[in-house]
Coordinates of C-alpha atoms in Angstrom, one line a residue:
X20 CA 0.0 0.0 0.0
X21 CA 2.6 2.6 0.9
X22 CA 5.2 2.1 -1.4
X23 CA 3.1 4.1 -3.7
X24 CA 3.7 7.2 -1.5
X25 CA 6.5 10.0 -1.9
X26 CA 7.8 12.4 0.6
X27 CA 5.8 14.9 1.2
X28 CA 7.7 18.4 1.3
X29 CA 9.0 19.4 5.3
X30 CA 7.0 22.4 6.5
X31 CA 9.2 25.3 6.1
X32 CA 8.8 27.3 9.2
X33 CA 9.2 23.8 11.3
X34 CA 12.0 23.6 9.6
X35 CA 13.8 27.0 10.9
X36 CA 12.6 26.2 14.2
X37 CA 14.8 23.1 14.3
X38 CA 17.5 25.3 12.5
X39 CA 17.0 27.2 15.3
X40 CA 17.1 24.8 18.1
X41 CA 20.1 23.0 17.0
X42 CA 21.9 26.5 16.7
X43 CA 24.2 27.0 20.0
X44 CA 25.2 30.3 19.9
X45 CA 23.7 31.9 22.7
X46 CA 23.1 35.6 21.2
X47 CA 21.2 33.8 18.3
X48 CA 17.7 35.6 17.8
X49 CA 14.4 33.9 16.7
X50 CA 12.0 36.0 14.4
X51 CA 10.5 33.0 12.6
X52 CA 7.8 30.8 14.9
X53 CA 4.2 32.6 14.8
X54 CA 3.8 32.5 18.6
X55 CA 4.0 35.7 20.6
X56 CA 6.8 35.5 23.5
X57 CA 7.4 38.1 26.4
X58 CA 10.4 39.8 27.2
X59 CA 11.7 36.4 28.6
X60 CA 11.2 35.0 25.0
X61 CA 8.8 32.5 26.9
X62 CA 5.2 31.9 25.1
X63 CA 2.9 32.9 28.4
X64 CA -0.9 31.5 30.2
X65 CA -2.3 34.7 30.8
X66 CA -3.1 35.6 34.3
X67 CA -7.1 35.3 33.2
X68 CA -6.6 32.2 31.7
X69 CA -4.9 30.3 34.6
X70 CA -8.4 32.2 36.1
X71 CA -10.7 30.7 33.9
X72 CA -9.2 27.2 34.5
X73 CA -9.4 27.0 38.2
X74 CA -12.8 28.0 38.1
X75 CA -13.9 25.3 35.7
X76 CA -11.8 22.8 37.6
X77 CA -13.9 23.5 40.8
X78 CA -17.0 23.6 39.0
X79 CA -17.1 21.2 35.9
X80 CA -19.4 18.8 36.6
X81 CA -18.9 16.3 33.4
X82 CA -17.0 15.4 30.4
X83 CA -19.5 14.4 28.0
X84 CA -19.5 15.3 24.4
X85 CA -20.6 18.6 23.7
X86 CA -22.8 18.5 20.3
X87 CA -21.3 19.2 16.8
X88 CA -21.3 22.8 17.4
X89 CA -19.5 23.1 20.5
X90 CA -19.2 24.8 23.5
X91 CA -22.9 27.0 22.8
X92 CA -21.6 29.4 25.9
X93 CA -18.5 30.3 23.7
X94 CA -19.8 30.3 20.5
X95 CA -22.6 33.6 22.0
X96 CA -19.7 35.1 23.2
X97 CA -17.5 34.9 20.1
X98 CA -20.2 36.2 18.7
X99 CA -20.6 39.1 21.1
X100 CA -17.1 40.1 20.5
X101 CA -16.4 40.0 17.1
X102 CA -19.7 40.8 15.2
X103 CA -21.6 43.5 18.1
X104 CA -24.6 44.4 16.6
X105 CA -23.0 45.1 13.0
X106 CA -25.7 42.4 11.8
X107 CA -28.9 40.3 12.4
X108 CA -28.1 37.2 14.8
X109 CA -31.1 35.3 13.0
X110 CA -29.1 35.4 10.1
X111 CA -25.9 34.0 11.6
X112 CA -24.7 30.4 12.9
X113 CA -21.4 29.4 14.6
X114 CA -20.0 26.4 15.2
X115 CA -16.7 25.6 17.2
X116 CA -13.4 23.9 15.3
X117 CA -10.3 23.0 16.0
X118 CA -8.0 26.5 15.9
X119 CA -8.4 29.2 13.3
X120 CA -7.0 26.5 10.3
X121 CA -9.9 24.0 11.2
X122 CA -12.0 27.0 11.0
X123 CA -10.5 28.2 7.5
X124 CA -10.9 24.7 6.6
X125 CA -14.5 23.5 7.7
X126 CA -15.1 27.0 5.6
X127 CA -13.7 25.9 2.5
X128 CA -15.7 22.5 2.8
X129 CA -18.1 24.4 2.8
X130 CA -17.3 26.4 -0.2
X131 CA -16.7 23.6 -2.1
X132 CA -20.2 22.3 -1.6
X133 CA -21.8 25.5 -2.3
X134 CA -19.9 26.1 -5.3
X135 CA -17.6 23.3 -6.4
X136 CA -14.3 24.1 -7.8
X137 CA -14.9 28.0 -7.2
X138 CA -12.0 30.5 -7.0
X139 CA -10.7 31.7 -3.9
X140 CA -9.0 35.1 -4.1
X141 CA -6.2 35.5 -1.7
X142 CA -4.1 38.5 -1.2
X143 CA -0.8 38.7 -2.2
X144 CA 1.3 37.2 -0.6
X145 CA -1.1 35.4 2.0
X146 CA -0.1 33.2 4.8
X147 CA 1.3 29.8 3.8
X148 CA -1.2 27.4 4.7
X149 CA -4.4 29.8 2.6
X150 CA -3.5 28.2 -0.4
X151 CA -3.2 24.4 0.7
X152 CA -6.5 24.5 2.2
X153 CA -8.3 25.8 -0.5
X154 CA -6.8 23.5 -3.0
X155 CA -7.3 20.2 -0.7
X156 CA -11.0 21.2 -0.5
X157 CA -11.3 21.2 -4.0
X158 CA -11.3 25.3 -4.8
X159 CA -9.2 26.9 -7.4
X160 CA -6.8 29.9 -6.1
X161 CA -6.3 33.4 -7.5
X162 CA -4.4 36.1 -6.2
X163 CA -5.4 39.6 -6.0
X164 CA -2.7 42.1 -5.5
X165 CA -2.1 43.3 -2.3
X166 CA 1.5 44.5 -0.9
X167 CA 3.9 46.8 -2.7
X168 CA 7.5 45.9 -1.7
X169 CA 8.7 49.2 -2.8
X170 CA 6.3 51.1 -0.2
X171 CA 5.7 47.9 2.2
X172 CA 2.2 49.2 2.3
X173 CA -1.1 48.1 0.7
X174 CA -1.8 49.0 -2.9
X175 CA -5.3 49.8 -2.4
X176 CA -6.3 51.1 -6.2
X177 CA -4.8 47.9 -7.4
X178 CA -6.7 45.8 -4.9
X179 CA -9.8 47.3 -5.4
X180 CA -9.6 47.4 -9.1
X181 CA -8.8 43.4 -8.9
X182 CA -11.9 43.0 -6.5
X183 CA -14.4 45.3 -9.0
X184 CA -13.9 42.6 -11.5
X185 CA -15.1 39.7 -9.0
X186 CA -18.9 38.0 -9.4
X187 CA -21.2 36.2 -7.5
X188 CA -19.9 33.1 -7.9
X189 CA -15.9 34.5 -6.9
X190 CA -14.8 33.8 -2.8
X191 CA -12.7 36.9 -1.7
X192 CA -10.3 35.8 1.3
X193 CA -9.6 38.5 3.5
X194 CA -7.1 39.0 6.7
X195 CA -9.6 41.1 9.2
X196 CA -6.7 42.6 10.9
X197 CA -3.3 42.4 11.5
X198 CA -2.2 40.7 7.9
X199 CA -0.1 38.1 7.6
X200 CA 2.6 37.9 6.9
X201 CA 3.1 41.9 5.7
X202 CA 2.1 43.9 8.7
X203 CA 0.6 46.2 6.3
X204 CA -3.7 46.6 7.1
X205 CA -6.6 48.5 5.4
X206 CA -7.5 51.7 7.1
X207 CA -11.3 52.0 7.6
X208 CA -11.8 54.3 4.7
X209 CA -9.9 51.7 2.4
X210 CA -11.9 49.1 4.8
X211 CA -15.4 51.1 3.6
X212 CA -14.3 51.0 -0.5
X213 CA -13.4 47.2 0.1
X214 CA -17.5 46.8 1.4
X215 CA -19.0 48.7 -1.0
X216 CA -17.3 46.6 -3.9
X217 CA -18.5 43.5 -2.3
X218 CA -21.4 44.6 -2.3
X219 CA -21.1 45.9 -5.6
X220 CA -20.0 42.6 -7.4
X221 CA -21.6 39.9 -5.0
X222 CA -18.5 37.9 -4.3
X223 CA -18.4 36.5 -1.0
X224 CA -16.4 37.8 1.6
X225 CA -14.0 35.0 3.9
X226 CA -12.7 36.8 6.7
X227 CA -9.7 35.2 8.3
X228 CA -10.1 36.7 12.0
X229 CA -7.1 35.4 13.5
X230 CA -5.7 38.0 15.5
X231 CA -8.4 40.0 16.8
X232 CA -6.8 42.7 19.5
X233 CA -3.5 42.3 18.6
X234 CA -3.3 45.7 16.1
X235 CA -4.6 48.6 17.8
X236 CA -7.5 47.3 19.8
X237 CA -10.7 44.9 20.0
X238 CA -13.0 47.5 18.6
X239 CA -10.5 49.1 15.8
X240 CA -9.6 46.1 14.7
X241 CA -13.3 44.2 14.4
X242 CA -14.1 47.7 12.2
X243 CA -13.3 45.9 9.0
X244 CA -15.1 42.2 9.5
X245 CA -17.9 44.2 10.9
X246 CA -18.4 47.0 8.0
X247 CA -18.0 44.4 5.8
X248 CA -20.7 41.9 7.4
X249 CA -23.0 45.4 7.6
X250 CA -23.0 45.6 3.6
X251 CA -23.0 42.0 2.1
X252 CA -26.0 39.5 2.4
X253 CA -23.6 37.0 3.2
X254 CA -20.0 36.3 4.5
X255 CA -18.0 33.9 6.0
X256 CA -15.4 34.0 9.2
X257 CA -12.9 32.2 10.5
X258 CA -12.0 33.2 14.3
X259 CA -8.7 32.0 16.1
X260 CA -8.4 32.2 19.9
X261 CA -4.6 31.1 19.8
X262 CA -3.1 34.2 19.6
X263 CA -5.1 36.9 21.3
X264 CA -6.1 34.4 24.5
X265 CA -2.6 32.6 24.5
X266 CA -4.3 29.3 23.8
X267 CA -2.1 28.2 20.9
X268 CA -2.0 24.5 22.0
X269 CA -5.4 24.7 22.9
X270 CA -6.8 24.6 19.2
X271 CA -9.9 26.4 19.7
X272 CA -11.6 28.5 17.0
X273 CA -15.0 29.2 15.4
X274 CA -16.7 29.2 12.1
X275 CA -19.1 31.4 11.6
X276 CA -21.7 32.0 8.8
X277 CA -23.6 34.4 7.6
X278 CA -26.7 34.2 5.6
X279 CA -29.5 36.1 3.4
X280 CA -32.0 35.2 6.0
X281 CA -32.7 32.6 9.2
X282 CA -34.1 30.1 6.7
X283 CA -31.1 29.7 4.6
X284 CA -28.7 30.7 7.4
X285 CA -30.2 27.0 8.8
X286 CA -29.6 25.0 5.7
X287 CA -26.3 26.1 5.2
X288 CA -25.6 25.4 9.1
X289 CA -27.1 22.0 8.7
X290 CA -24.4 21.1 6.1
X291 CA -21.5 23.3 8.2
X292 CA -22.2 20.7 10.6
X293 CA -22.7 18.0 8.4
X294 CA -19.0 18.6 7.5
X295 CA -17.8 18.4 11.3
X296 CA -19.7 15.1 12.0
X297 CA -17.8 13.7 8.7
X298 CA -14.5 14.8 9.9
X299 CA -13.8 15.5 13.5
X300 CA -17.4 14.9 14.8
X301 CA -17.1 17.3 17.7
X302 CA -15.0 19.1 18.8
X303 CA -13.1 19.6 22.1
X304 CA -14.2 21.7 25.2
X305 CA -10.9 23.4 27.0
X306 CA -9.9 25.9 25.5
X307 CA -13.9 27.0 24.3
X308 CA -14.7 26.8 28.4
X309 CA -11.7 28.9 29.0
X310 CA -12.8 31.8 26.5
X311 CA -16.6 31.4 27.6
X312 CA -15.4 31.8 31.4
X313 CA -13.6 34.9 30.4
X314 CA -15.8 36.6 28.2
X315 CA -19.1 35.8 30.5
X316 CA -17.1 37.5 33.7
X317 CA -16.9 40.6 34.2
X318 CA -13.3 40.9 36.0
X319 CA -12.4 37.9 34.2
X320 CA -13.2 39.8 31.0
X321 CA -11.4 43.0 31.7
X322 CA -8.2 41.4 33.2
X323 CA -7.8 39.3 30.3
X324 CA -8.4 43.1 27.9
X325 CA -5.7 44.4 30.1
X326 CA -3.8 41.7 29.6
X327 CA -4.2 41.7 25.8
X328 CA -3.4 45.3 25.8
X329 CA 0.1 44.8 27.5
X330 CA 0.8 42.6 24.7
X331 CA -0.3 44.8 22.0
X332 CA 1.3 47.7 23.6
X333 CA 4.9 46.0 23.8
X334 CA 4.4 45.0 19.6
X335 CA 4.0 48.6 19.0
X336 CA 7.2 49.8 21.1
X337 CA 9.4 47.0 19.9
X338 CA 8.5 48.2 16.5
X339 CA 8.9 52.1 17.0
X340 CA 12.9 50.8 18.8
X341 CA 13.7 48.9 15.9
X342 CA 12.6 51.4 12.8
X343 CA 14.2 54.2 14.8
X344 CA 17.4 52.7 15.4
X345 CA 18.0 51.4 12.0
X346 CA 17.2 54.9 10.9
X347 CA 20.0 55.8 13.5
X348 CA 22.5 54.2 12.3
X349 CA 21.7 54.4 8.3
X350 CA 20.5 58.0 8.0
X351 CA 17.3 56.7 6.0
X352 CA 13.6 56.1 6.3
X353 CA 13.5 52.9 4.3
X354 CA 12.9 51.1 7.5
X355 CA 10.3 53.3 9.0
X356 CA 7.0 51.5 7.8
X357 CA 7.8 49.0 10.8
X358 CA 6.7 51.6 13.1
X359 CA 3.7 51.6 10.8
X360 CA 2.8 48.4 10.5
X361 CA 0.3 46.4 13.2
X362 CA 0.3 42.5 14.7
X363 CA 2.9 40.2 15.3
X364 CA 4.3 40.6 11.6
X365 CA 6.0 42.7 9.3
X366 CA 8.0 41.7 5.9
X367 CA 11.1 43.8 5.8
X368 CA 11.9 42.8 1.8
X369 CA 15.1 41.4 2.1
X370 CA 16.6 39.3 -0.1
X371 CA 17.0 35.6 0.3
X372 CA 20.7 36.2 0.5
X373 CA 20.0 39.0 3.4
X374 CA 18.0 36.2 5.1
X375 CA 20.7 33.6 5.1
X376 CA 23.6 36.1 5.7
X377 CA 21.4 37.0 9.3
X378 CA 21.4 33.3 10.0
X379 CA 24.6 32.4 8.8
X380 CA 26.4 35.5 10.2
X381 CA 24.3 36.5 13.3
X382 CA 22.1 33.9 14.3
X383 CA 19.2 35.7 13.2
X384 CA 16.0 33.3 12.1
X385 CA 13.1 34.5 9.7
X386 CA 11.4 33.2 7.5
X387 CA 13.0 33.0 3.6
X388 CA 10.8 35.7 2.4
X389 CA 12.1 38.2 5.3
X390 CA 8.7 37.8 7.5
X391 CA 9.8 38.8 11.2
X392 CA 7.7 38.3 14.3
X393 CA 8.0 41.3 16.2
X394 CA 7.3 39.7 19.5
X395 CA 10.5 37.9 19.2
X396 CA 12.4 40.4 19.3
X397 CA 14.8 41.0 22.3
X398 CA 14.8 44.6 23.6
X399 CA 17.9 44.6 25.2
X400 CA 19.5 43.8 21.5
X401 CA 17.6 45.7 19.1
X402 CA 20.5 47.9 18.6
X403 CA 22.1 45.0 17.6
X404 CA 19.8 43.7 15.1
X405 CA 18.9 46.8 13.4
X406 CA 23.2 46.8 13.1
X407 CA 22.9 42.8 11.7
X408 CA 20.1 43.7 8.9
X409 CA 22.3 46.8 7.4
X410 CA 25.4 44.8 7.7
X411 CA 23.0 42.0 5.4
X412 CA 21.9 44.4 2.7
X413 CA 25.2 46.6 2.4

């Protein structure tokens, strides 16, 4: 049976991180796992979190399955969170999955029934594992154009012009905030013009919510997904609780559908779920009941926003240290737009030969196409990598 079978290709990034482990120099730097780390360059449980648990250890009661859709707790307060009241609830449904990439991926099963072999529009670049999804659920991939290398920002008139062209029967894949792997996001004016051509054309909007509060707030960064959801007659979301609650091992996610009206809104959910019961059949309950704890508390809730906000807060000042000492030491602005930029990523638009001279040369790991994480950062040495990336590019 298996001698028919090939190698599949190793997973890039997994394959830095061994890069990196093996790597004994201790001044090396890692830019390249998508995790956010504190200034101990340790992945942290939130303070709320460790909350949450302790309370559902005292007062969980059973471990029986919990239906297709989940945890119904979490999925009303994902809800609550991401949409507000930017649209009808009768015309939305939720169901739990397994991280924000189960979530992208019940999606496109879903997709695929409703329109087999349709064209997902991604933005270029997109993050690796878009594509592979799409394709393994039997859609077709297209690219609209997204981030100028020159500018490192968004080319807005050429994305919108790509988008005017789209139909009814054309999926349009959007990051809601905080793009990966770029750094560079849609203001809400560019936000608005990317609604009303949605609306315009009829292609469904995918919104891939994974880093909700992680750019410059819960409520600036929900402005897109919800203007978007408050123009179209239907959309599609893929929520990720890994980064903003810490939960990355967790795997705990939601996709959520939205519909012309409750009647269709039902059929579709019937074959959402349909598509679970086929694959994973339900889904877990830890890190749902963790997010459900802290959303439905009060002190809970705010803790963990407080929380959040530290985390945001030390992305931003990490970003304004590095731009402004590489601008120190080279007398230019070229490097500025990672002040700019919001989330854990930005692409700096290095070469590959910059990229392997930083590893090679200063133990510096990112990815191949110059994607750093921001988080990783050590602020005790950001003098010294803003001195390793001009020694690369000289």
């Amino acid at each position: 049976m298996f001698e028919t079978l090939s190698k599949a290709p190793g997973d890039k990034i997994l394959a830095l991180m061994g890069e990196y482990a093996a790597d004994s120099r201790p001044t090396k730097i890692d830019l390249g796992v998508g995790v956010y780390k504190d200034e101990k360059g340790v992945t942290p449980i939130m303070s709320s979190v460790r909350k949450a648990e302790q309370l559902m250890l005292s007062n969980e009661k059973t471990k029986s399955y919990l239906g297709i859709a989940g945890n119904k707790g979490f999925g009303a307060a994902v809800l609550d969170l991401v949409l507000a009241d930017s649209v009808d609830r009768a015309r939305v449904r939720i169901a739990q999955a397994p991280g924000g990439t189960g979530s992208l991926w019940v999606l496109m099963q879903l997709v695929n029934r409703a329109r087999p072999g349709a064209t997902v529009h991604v933005s270029d670049p997109t993050w690796a594992n878009h594509n592979p999804i799409a394709i393994g659920s039997g859609l077709k991939v297209a690219t609209y154009p997204y981030f100028d290398p020159a500018t490192r920002a968004v080319k807005v008139d050429e994305m919108l012009a790509a988008l005017d062209k789209l139909g009814p029967d054309d999926i349009v894949l959007l990051h809601g905030c905080c793009h990966n792997p770029t750094g560079a996001n849609l203001n809400n004016e560019q936000w608005d013009q990317v609604a009303a051509s949605l609306a315009r054309t009829g292609a469904l909007p995918f919104i891939d919510l994974a880093y909700l509060g992680f750019g410059d707030g819960i409520e600036p960064d929900a402005y897109g997904t919800r203007k978007v959801l408050a123009s179209v007659p239907e959309a599609l979301i893929a929520f990720s609780g890994s980064k903003n609650f810490g939960l990355y091992r967790e795997r705990i996610g939601a996709a959520v559908l939205v519909a012309r009206d409750g009647e269709q809104a039902d059929v579709t959910n019937s074959q959402l779920l349909n598509i679970i019961r086929g694959a994973y059949s339900q889904p877990p309950d830890h890190g749902a009941e963790i997010i459900r704890t802290i959303l439905e508390d009060a002190e809970l809730r705010a803790e963990w926003e407080a929380e959040l906000a530290d985390m945001r807060n030390r992305m931003i000042v990490l970003r304004e240290k590095l731009a402004a000492a590489i601008r120190e030491r080279s007398n230019s602005s070229d490097f500025d737009f990672i002040a700019d930029h919001r989330g854990m990523f930005s692409l700096l638009g290095l070469p590959v030969e910059a990229v392997d001279h930083l590893k090679a040369e200063n133990g510096v790991y990112m990815t191949s196409d110059s994607r750093i994480n921001v988080a990783g950062i050590p602020e005790d040495r950001v003098g010294d990598l803003a001195e390793a990336v001009l020694a690369a590019i000289r």
